[in-house]
PDB file of C-alpha atoms in Angstrom:
ATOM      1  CA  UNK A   1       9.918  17.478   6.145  1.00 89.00           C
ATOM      2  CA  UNK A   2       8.863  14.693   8.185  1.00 92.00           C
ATOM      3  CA  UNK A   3      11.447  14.349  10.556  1.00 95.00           C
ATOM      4  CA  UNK A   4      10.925  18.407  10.994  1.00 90.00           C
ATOM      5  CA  UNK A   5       7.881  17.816  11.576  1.00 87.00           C
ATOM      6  CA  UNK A   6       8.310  15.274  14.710  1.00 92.00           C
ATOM      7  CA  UNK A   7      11.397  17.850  16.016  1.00 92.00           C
ATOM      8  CA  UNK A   8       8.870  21.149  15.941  1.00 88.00           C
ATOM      9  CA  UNK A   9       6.107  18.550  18.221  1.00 89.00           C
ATOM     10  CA  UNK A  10       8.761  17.608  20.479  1.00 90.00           C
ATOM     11  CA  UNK A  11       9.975  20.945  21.338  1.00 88.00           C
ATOM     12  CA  UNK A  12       6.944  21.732  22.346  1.00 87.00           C
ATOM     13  CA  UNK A  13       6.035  18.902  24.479  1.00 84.00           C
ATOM     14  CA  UNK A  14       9.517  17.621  26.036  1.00 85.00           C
ATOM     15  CA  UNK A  15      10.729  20.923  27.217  1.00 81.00           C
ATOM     16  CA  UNK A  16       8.450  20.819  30.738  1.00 76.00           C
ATOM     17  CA  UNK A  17      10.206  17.244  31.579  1.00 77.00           C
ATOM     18  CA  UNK A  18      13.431  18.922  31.033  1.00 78.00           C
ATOM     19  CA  UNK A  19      13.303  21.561  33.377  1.00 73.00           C
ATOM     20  CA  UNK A  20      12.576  24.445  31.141  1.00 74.00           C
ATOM     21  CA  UNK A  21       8.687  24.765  32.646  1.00 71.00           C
ATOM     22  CA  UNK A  22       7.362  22.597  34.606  1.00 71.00           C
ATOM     23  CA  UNK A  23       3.417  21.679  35.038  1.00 70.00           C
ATOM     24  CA  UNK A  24       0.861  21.873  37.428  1.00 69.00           C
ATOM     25  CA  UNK A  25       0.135  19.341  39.906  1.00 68.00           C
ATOM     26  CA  UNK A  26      -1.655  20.721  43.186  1.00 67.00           C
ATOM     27  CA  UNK A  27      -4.809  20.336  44.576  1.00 67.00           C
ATOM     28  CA  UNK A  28      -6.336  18.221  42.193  1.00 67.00           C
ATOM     29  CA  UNK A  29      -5.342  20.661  39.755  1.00 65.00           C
ATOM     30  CA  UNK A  30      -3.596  19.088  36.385  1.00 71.00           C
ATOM     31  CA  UNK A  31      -2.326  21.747  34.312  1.00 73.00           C
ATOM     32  CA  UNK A  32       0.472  21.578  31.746  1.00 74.00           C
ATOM     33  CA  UNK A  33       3.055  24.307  32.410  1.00 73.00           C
ATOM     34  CA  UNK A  34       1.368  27.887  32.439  1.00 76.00           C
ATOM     35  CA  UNK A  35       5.179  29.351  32.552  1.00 79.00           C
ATOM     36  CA  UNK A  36       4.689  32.882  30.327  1.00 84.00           C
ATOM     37  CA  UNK A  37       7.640  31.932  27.859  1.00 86.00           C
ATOM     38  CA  UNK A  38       6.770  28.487  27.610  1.00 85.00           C
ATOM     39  CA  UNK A  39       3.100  29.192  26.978  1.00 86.00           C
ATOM     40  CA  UNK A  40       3.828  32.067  24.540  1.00 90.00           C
ATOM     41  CA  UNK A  41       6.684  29.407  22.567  1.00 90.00           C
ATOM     42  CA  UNK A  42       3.937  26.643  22.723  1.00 88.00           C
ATOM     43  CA  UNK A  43       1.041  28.391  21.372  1.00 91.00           C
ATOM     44  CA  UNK A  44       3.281  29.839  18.520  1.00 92.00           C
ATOM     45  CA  UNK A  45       4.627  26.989  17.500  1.00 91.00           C
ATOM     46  CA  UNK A  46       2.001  24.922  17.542  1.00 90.00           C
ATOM     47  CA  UNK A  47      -0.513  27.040  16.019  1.00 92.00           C
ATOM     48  CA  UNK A  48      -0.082  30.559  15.493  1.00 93.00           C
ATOM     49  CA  UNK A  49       2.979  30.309  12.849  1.00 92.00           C
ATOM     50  CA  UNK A  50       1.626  27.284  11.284  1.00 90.00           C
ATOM     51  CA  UNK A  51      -1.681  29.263  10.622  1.00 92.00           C
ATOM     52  CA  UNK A  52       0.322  32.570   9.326  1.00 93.00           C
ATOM     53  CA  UNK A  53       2.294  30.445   6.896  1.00 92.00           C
ATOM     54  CA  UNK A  54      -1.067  28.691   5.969  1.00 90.00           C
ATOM     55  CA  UNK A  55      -2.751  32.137   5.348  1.00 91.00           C
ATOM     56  CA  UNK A  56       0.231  33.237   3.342  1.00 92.00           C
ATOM     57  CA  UNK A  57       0.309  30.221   0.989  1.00 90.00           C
ATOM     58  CA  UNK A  58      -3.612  30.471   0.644  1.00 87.00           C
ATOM     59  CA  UNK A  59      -3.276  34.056  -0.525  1.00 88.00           C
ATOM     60  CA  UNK A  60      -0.278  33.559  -2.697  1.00 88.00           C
ATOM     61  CA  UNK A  61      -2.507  30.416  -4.316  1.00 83.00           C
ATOM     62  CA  UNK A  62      -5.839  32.950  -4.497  1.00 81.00           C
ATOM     63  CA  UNK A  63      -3.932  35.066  -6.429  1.00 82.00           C
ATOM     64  CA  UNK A  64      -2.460  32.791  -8.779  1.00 81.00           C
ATOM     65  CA  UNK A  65      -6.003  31.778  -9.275  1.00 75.00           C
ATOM     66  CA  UNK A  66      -7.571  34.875  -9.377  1.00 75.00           C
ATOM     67  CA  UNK A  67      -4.689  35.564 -12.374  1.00 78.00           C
ATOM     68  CA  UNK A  68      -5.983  31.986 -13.685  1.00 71.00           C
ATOM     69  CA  UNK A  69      -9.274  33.468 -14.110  1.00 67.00           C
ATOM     70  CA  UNK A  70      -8.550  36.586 -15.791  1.00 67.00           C
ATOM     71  CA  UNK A  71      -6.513  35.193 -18.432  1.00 66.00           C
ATOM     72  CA  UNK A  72      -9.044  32.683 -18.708  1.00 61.00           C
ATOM     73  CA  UNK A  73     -11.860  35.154 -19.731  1.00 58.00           C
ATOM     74  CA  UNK A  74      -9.381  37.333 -21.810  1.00 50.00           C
ATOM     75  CA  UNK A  75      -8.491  33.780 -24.071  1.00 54.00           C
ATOM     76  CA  UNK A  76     -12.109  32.876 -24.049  1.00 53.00           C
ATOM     77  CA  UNK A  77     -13.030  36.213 -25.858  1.00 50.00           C
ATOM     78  CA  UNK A  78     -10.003  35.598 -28.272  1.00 54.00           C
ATOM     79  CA  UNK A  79     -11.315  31.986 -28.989  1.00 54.00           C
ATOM     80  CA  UNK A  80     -14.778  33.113 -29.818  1.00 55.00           C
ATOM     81  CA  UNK A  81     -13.541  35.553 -31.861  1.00 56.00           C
ATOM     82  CA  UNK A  82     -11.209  33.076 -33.702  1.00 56.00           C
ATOM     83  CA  UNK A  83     -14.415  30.746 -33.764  1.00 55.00           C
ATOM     84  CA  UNK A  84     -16.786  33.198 -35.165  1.00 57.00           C
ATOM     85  CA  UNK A  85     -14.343  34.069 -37.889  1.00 59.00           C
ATOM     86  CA  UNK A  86     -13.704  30.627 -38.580  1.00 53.00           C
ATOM     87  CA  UNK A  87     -17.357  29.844 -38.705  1.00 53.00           C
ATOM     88  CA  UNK A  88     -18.396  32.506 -41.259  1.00 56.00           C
ATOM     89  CA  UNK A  89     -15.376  31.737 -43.301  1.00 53.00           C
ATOM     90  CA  UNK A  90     -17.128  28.107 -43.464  1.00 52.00           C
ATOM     91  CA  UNK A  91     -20.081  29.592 -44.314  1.00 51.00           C
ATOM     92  CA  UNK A  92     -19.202  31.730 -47.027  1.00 55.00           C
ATOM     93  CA  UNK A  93     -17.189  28.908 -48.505  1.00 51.00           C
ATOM     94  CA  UNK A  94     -20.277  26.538 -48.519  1.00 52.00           C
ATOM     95  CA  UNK A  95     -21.710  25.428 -51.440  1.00 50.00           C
ATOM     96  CA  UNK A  96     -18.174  26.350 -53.507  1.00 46.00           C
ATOM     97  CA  UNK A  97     -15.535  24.678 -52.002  1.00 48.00           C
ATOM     98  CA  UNK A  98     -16.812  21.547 -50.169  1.00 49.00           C
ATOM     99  CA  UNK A  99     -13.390  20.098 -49.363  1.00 49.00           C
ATOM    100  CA  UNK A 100     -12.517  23.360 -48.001  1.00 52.00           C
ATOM    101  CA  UNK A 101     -15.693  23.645 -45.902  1.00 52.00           C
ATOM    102  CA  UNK A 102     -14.278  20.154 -44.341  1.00 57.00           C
ATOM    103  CA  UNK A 103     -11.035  21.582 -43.552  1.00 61.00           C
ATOM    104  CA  UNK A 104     -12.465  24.503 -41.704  1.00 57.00           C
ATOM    105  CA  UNK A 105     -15.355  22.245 -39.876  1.00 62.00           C
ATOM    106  CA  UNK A 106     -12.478  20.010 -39.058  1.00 64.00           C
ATOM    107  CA  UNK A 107     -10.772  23.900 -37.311  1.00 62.00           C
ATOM    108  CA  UNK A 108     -13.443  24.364 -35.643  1.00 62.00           C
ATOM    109  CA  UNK A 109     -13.830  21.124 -34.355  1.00 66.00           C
ATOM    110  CA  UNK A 110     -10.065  21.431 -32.931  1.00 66.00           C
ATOM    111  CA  UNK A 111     -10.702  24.842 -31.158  1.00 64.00           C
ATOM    112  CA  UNK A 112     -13.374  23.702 -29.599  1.00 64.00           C
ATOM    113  CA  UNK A 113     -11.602  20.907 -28.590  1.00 66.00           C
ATOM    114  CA  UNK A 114      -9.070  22.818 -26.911  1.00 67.00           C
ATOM    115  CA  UNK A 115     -11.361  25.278 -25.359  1.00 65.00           C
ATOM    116  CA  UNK A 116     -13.206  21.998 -23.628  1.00 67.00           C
ATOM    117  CA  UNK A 117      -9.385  20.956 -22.120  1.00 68.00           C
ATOM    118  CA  UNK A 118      -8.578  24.630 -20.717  1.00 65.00           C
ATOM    119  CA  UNK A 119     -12.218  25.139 -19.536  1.00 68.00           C
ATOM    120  CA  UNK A 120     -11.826  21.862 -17.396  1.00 67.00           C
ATOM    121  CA  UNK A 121      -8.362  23.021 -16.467  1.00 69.00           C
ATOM    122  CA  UNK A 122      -9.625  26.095 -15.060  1.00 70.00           C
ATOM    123  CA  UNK A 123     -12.576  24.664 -13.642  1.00 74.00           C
ATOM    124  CA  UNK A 124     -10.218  22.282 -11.528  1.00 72.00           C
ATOM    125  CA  UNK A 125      -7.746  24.951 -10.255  1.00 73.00           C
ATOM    126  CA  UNK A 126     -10.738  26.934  -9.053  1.00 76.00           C
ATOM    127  CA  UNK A 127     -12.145  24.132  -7.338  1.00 76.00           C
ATOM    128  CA  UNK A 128      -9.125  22.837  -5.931  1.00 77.00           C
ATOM    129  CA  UNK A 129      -8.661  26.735  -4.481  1.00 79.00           C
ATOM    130  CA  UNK A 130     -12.028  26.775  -2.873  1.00 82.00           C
ATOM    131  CA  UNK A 131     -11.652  23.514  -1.013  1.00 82.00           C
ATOM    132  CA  UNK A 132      -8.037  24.507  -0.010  1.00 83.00           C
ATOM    133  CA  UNK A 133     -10.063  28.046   1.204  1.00 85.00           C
ATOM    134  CA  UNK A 134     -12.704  26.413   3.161  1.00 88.00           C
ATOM    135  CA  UNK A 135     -10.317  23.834   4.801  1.00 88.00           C
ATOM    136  CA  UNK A 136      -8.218  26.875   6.076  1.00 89.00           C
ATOM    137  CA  UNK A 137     -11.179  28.739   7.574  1.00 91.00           C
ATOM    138  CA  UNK A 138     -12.405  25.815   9.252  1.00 92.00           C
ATOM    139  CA  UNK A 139      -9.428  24.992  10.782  1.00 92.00           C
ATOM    140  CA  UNK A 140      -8.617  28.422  12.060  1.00 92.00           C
ATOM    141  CA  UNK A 141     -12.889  28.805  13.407  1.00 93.00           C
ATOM    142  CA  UNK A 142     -11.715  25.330  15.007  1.00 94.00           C
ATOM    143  CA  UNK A 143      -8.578  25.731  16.666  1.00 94.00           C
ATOM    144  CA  UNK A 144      -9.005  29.549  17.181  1.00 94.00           C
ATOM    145  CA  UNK A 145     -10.815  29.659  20.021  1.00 94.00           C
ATOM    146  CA  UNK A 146      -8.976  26.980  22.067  1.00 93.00           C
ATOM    147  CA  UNK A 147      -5.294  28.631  21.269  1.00 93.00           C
ATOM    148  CA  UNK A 148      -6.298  32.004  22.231  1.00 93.00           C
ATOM    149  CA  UNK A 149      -7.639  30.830  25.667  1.00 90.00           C
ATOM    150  CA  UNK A 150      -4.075  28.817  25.933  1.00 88.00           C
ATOM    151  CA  UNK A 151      -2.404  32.070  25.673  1.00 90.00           C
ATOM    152  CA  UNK A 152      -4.796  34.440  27.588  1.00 88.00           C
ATOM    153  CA  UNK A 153      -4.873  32.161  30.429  1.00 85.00           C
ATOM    154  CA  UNK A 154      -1.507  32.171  32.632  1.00 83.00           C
ATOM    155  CA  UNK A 155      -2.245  36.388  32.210  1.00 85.00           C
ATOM    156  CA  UNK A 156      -5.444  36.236  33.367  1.00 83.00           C
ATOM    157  CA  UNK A 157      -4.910  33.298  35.858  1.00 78.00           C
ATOM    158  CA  UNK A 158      -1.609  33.340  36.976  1.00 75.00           C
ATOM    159  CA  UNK A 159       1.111  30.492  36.300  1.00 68.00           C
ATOM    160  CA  UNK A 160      -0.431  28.339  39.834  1.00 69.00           C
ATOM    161  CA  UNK A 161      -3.791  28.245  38.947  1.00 68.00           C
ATOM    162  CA  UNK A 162      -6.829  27.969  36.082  1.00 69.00           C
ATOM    163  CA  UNK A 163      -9.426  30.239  36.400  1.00 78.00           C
ATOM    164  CA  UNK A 164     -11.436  28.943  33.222  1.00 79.00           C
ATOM    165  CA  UNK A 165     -14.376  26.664  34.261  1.00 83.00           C
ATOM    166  CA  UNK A 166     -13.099  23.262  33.456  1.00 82.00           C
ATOM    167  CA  UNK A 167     -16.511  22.752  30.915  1.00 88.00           C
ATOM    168  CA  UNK A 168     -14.991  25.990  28.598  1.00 89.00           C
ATOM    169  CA  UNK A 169     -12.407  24.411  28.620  1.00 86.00           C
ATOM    170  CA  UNK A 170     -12.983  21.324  27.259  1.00 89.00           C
ATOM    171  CA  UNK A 171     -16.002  22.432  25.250  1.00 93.00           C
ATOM    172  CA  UNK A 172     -13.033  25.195  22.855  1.00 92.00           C
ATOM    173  CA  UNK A 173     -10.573  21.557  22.777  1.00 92.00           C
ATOM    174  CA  UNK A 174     -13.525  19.182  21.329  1.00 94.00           C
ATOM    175  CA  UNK A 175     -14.288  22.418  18.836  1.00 94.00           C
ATOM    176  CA  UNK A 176     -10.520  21.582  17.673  1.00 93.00           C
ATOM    177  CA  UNK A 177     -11.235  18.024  17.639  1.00 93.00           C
ATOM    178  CA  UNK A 178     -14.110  18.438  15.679  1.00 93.00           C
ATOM    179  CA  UNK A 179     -12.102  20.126  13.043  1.00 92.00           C
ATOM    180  CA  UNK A 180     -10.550  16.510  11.805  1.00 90.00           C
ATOM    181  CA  UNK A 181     -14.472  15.056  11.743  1.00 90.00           C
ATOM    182  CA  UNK A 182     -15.420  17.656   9.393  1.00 90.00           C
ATOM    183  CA  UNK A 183     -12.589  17.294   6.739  1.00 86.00           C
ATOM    184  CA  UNK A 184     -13.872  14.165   5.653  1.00 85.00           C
ATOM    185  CA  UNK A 185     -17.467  16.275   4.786  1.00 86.00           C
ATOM    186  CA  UNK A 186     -15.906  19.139   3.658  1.00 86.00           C
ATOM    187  CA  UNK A 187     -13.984  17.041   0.367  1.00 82.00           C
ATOM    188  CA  UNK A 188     -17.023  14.899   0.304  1.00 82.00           C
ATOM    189  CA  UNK A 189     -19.008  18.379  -0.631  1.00 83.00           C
ATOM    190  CA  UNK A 190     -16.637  18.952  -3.481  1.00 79.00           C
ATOM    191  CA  UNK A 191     -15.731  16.081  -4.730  1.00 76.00           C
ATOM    192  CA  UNK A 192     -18.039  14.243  -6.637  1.00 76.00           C
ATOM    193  CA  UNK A 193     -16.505  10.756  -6.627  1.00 73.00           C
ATOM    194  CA  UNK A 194     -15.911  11.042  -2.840  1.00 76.00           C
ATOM    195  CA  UNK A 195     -19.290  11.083  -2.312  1.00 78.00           C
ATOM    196  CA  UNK A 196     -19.942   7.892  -4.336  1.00 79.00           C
ATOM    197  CA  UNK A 197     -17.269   6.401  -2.050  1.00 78.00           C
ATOM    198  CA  UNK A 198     -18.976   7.376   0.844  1.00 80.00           C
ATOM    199  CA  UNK A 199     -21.836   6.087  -0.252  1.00 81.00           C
ATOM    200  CA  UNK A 200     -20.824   2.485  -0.911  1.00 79.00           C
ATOM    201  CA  UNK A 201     -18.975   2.475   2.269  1.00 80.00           C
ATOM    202  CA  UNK A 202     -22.373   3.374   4.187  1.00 82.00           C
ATOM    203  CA  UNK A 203     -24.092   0.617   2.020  1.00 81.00           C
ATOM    204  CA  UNK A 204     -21.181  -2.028   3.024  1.00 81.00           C
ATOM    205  CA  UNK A 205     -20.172  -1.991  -0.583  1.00 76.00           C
ATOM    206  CA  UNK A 206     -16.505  -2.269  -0.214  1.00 70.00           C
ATOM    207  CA  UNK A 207     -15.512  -3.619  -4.419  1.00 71.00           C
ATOM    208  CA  UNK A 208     -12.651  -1.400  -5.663  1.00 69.00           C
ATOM    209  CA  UNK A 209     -12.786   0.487  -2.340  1.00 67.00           C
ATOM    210  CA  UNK A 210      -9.101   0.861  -1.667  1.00 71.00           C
ATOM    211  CA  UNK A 211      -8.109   1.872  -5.211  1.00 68.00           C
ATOM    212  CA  UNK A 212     -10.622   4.634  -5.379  1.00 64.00           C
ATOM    213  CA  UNK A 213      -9.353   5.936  -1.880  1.00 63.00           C
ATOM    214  CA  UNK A 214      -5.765   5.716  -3.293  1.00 66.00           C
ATOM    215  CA  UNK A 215      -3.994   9.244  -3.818  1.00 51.00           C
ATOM    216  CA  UNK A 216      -4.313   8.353  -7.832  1.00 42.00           C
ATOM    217  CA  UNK A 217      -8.023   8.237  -7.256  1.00 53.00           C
ATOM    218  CA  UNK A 218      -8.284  11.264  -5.444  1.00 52.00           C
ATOM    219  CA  UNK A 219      -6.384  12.680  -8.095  1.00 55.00           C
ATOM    220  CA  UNK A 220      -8.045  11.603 -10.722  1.00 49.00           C
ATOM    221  CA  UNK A 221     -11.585  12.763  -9.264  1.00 47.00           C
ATOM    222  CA  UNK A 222     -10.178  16.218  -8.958  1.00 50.00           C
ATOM    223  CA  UNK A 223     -10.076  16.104 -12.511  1.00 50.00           C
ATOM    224  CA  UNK A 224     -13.589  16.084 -12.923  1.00 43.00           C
TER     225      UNK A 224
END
């Protein structure tokens, strides 16, 4: 996956010092190639199909969550039931059979058990589809704007020249920068333990730092 990774970025970026398109050096004008097939195969690959297949997975994953939920609720009714008939069992049973009373106390006390482990489970995969959902939107609000203008411009410009005023320009490519500064914020928002890392790092406390930035950290803090 890696090494497919580093072939799609250098078929986008080696093909104008092969001969394919070349880019645009002329009157203090330095453009990379503004050829309409190039541009069209850049932009795609670079963005526009990596975004579609990001959408995809992100719906496929709401679903499954969305499913998560609903079978969540529909076991959660069950379990009260199960719980309610349990307890008045208990209750009924009190004062006659105490040893029995135990063994339904001690049913009780195993549902709910169970209930606490699949309400945390749920809890998680909902949280871990929200981040995933707010990371995607960001990214495409980011990056958007700048690929679009990419695309637009040897149609609007011509394949010689830029049209755009140069502070456009550079104003929709920092928006795309910006994207990787606000990841950082964004899992710091929903992760609680993040924050506490963040934290410490601000106040130059640096104990245990690099084990509770490890991937089993992170991991582990999703839990929660």
């Amino acid at each position: 996956m890696i090494l497919g990774v580093w072939l799609a970025s250098a078929s986008i970026t080696l093909p104008p010092f092969c001969g394919w398109a070349k880019n645009v050096h002329t009157a203090g004008v330095c453009l990379i190639s503004q050829d309409f097939g190039y541009t069209i195969y850049s932009t795609a690959v670079a963005f526009y199909i990596p975004m579609l297949v990001m959408l995809v997975m992100y719906y496929k994953i709401f679903k499954a969550a969305r499913k998560s939920g609903a079978k969540h609720r529909f076991t959660d009714i069950s379990r009260r039931e199960r719980l309610s008939t349990v307890a008045n069992e208990a209750l009924r049973m009190h004062g006659m059979k105490p040893g029995g009373v135990a063994e339904e106390c001690a049913a009780i006390s195993r549902l709910l058990n169970r209930e606490r482990r699949n309400i945390s489970i749920f809890k998680r995969e909902q949280k871990a589809a929200t981040t995933l959902g707010v990371i995607v939107g960001v990214f495409g609000v980011c990056w958007l704007p700048f690929f679009v203008l990419s695309t637009a411009r040897p149609f609007i410009c011509g394949v010689e020249c830029s049209c755009v005023p140069i502070w456009l320009e550079r104003t929709l490519l920092w928006l795309g920068y910006a994207n990787s500064l606000m990841n950082p914020f964004i899992y710091a928002f929903f992760n609680r333990d993040l924050r506490s890392t963040y934290r410490d790092l601000l106040r130059c406390r640096y104990r245990n730092i690099n084990r509770r930035l490890s991937a089993v950290g992170v991991h582990e803090a999703l839990k929660v």
